Amino acid sequence: MAVNRPVHGGNLLWAAALAGCPPSSLVDFSASINPLGPPQSAIAAIQSHLEEIAAYPDPNYRELRKSLGEYHQISPEWILPGNGAAELLTWAGWDLATLPRVVLVTPAFGDYRRCLRAFNAKVVESCLWADLPEDMGDVEIDRWSLPSPMSPSSGLLLNNPHNPSGWLFCRETLLPYLEQFELVVVDEAFMDFLPPTEQESLVSEVAKFPNLVILRSLTKFYSLPGLRLGYAIAHPDRLRRWQEWRDPWPVNVLAAAVGGAVLQDTAFQQQTWSWLPPTREELFQGLSQLPGLTPHRSAANFLLVKTEKASSQLQQALLQHHQILIRDCLSFPELGDRYFRVAIRSHPENLRLLQGLKDVLA
């Protein structure tokens, strides 16, 4: 079973085999997807564009880029839609690999290493808590810090909010890196979960810094991981080069239609921003009261939890006895079996998780 252990969350077929139940019976806390969606605006867009699957998509995705440009108040030529943020990460990895070294902020999403390894990048890892004691049980997350700058010819790859910690880096912390690194790639896949007044996005800086690339996802916030839709915001020259490298038509017509529709769904956006903070706090408090568990504060739609009992054992017990899937952190070498991550789900599902954890910890 260890050989087949998934490196991403949301692998329901693997989990169902371990739990001895159909995938539909599982409550999935391993993938950080908004439980309020998909919004009706997305479903309506799919239904109204079904006939378009008989034709190729617009290779330039003019309508989608126009919608994204209006949403971010930037010119569409600074935006490139992709088959999820993961596809665009690959091309960012290609650019980063041309530099003498790339600083990777760790713990890191596993696909960062994949994209850098694919192009033989020279990677220098910089752990967020490199200067802290190994036992982090009582360490507050706001003591985690970003790396010291390397030489100007270096690249930097990080995400904000950070996965798996949920920590949000403020813009003032990140801005100096745009002067100190030749290329900075910031994955903002979870930034949408904060209301606009609380976001620390660097999108507004792209026009000033041609060495900045922002990656965004539309699948997590709008509950569309199976549709695959993300986009990059960067200098048009860079995006034209990426367009030449990649396969044609990476975004299907239904995904393109949905992207334009959900960006205008202000009701769903506001519903999510109102729902998340109190629900996250309730789950945080519930986890804090369980013996042997120490959750960390988060600005995203998930919580990182330190555990005295091996996370892989907790995961297996929850699957077999409660049909609940949590994300172990074995794919994050810095965390290993001492941590697990859980998405914020509905109130009844969160209570089911807390009861399940209470049972298996006892």
C-alpha angles and dihedrals in degrees: 000000000000090000091059096042108135121241092206131056122248098051095144097167091059092045094046091054089053093045094045094231138100115276090245090065093061127096104217116214092155098080116060098225126147106257092205093071174135086053119228088246089066094048091048092050091052093049094047093050101043093109090059093070086083089070135053118261120254100273090216096046090218097170094046093046090048091053092047091047092053091047093053096031094237134116114276091234088071091061131076119185117214146184090272123317087281093072092051090047087062092060091044087054090053091054093045092050091062089068124085091247141000123213109217116196108222148244082052140181106265094238090066091067090043094056093044094046091050090064097036095247118180101240126200110190120214115192117213091228100034092134096046129092117272092243102070097173095121099027115119115229093234088071090066110105140193122248127275112257118270125207116313090254092065129103127222128210123186141134131236120229085034121239124243097012099049090222115153116217113210119236092244090060093052102039096078090058090064088065095041103047129058092222128016120190115190119188107209096177093138099037092099090069089073119073113249093258091058101041119113095200124158094208091111090058098056095089090054097045118047087185092066124095123184121197119199135181130210095187103073100048094040096039096242106128092137092055095057112217131156138135143211126225113204144118111313092237091059093046092049088055092051090049090056092051100050136072117271121260099016091166117060122224094254093052091048091051092048092050092058092046101048094049087066094046097104092162092061091044092052092044090056094046090051095045102045107061099052093039092049091048092050092052091045091054092046092052091046090060095055116095116253096014127109115182121198124224115259139193091199135068095272140059129223111217129194113216134194090206116066110271092221089058091048090049093051094046093049091050097047099041105027106019090236122139120207127178114253115207099226089118088061102071092197091058105032119158093342095079142043133186128221131190121230106251135169121312095255092047092048090052089050089053093050092049091047092050091047090054098047094043090053 
